GROMACS .gro file of C-alpha atoms in nm:
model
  171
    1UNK     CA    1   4.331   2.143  -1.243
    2UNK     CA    2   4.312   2.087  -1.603
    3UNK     CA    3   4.354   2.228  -1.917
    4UNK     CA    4   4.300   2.236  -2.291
    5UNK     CA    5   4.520   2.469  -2.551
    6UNK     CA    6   4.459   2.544  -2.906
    7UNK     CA    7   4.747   2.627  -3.123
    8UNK     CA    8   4.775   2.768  -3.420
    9UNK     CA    9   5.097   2.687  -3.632
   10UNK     CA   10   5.323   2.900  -3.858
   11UNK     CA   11   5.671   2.762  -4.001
   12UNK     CA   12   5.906   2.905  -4.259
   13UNK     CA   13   6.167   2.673  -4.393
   14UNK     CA   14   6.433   2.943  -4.490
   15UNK     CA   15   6.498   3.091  -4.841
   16UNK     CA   16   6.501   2.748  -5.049
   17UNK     CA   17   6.301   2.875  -5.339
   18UNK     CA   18   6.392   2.957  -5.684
   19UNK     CA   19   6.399   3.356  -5.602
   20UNK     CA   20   6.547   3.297  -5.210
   21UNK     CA   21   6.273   3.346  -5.075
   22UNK     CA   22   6.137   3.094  -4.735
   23UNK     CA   23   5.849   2.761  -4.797
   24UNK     CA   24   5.592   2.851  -4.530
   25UNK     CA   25   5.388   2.589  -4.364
   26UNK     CA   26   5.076   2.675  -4.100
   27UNK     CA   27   4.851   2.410  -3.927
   28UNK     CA   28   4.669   2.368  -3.580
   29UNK     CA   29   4.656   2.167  -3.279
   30UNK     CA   30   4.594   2.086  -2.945
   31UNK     CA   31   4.771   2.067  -2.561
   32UNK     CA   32   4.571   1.897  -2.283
   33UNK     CA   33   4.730   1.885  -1.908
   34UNK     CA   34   4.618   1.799  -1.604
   35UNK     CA   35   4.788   2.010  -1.288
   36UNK     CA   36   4.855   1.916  -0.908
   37UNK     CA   37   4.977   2.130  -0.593
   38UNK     CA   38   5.046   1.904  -0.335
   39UNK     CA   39   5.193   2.071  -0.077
   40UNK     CA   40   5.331   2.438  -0.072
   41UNK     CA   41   5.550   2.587  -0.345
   42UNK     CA   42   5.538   2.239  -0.527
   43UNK     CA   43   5.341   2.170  -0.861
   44UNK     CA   44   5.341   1.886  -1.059
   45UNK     CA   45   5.167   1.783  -1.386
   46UNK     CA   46   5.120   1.610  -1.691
   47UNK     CA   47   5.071   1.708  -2.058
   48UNK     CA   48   4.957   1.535  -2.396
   49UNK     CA   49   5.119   1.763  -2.693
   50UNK     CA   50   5.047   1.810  -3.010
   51UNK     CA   51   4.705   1.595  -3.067
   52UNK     CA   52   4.633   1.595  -3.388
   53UNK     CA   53   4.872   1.892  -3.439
   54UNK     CA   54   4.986   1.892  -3.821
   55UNK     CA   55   5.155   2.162  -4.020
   56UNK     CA   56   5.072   2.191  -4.441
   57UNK     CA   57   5.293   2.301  -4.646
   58UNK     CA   58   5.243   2.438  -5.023
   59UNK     CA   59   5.520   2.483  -5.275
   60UNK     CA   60   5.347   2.508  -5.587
   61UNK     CA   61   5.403   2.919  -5.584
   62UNK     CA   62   5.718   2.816  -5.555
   63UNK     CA   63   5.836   2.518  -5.801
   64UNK     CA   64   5.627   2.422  -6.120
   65UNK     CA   65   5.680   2.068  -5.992
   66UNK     CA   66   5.607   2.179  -5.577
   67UNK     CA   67   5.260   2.029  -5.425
   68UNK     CA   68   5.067   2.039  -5.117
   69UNK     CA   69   5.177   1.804  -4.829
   70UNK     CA   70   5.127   1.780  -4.449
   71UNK     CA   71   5.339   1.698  -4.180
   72UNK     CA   72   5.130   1.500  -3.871
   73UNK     CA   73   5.356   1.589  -3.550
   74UNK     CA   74   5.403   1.278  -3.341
   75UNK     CA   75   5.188   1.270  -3.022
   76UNK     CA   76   5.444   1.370  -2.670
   77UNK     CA   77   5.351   1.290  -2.345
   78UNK     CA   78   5.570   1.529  -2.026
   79UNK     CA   79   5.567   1.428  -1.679
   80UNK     CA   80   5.736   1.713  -1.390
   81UNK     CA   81   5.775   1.933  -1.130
   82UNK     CA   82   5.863   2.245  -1.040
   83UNK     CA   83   5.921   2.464  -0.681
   84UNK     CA   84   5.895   2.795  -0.609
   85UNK     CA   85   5.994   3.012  -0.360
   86UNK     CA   86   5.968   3.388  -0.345
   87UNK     CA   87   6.059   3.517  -0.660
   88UNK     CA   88   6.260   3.206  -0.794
   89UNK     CA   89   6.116   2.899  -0.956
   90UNK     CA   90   6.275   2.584  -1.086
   91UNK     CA   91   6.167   2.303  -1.293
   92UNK     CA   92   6.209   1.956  -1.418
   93UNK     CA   93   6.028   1.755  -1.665
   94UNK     CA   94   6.088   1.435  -1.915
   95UNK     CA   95   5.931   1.429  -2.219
   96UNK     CA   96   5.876   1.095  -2.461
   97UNK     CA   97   5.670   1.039  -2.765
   98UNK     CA   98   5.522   0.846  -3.037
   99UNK     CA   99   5.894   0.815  -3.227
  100UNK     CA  100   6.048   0.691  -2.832
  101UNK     CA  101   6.221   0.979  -2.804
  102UNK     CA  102   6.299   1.059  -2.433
  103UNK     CA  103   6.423   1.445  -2.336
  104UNK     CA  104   6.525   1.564  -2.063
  105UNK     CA  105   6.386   1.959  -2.003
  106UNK     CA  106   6.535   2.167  -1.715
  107UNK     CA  107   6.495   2.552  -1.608
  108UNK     CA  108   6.504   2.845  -1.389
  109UNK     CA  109   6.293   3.129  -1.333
  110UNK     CA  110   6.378   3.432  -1.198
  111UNK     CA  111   6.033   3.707  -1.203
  112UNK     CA  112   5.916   4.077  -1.058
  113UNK     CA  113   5.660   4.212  -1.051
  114UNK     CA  114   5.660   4.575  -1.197
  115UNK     CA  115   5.289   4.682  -1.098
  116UNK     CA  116   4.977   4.508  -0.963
  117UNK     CA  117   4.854   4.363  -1.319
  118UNK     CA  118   5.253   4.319  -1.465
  119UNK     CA  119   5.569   4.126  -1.401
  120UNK     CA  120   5.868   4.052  -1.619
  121UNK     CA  121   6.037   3.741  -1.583
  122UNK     CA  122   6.390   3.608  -1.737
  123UNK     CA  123   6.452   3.231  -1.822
  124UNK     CA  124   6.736   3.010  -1.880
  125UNK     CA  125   6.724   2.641  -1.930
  126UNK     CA  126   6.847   2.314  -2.088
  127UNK     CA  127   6.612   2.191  -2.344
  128UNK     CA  128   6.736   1.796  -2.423
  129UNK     CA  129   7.096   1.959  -2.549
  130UNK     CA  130   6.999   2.290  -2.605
  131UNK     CA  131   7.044   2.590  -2.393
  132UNK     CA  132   6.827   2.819  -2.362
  133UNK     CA  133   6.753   3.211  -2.287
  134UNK     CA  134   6.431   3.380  -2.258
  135UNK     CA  135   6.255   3.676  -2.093
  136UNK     CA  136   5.865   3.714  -2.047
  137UNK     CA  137   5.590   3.990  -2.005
  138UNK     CA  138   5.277   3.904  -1.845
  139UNK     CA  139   5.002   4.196  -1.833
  140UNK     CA  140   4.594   4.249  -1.807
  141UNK     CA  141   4.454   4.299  -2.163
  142UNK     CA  142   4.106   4.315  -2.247
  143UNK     CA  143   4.065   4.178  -1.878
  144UNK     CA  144   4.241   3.918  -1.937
  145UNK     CA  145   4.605   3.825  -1.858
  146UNK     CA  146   4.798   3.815  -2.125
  147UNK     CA  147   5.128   3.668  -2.132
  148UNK     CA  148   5.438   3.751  -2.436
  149UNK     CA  149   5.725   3.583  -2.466
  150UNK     CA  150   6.053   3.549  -2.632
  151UNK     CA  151   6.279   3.257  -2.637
  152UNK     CA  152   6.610   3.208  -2.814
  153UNK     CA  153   6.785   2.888  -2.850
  154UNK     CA  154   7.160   2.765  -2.883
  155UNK     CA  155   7.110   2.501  -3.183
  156UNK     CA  156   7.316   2.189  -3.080
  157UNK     CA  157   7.227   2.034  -3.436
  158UNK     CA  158   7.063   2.267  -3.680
  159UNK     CA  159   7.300   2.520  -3.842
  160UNK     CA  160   7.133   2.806  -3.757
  161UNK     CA  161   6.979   2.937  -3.334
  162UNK     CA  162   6.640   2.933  -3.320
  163UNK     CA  163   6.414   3.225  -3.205
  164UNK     CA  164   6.034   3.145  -3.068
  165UNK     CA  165   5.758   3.395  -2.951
  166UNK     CA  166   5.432   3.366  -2.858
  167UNK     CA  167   5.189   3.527  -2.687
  168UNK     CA  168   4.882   3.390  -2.435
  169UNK     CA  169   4.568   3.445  -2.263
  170UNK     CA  170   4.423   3.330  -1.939
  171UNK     CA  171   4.056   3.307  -1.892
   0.00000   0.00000   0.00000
């Protein structure tokens, strides 16, 4: 299989203007993978991230001297695999990019179904030096499956955890 995602990008760079309050930045790019099953409860794939992915951020309502500027992301290239079996799944995956900045990504699955069209699933992994928690809802919307989740990290540089959600749909 492959695949092509569009993303659309929000940041907030936290209370650093003159009145406290956060420098927002938004952008968009793209995620293109290609997907293999080789033999049973194996997968493997490969992704491109971030082509042409950039985020803009404005700071003139903010500073009399602030401007407009973007940020191009660097291109990252992933390589792994993951096994499943029953209601557990691991996986594995290195990541390098444009900067030469190999990271190592490991995790663990555990999911349920809770009726026909909706499962929960909780999530722990290791992401480069980072650990992980997370917990996910996947459900039919608009018949389509739509998939929400919440991830919060254990910073091992920044001074403050960071907290990601996002939600999906499957065609």
């Amino acid at each position: 299989g492959a695949g092509i995602a569009a993303k659309v990008v929000y940041e907030t760079f936290g209370k650093i203007a003159d009145d406290d309050t956060p420098v927002n930045g938004n952008g968009f790019g793209l995620d293109a993978g290609v997907f293999a099953k080789p033999i049973d409860h194996l997968s493997l794939g490969a992704q491109l991230k971030d082509l042409n992915t950039k985020t803009t951020w404005n700071s003139s309502n903010y500073w009399s001297q602030g401007t407009s500027k973007a940020d191009q992301w660097p291109l990252q290239y992933r390589i792994g695999a993951a096994y499943d079996y029953k209601w557990l799944l691991g996986a594995l995956d290195i990541e390098n990019s444009e900067e030469g900045e190999a990271k190592l990504h490991v995790g663990a699955e555990g999911k349920t179904a809770i009726s026909d069209k909706q499962s929960v699933a909780g999530r722990v992994g290791l992401d480069d030096e980072n650990l992980n928690f997370g917990v996910g809802l996947e459900f039919a919307f608009w018949k389509v499956l739509s998939k929400v989740d919440f991830t919060y990290t254990l910073e091992s540089v920044a001074p403050d955890d960071a907290v990601s959600v996002s939600w999906g749909v499957e065609f």
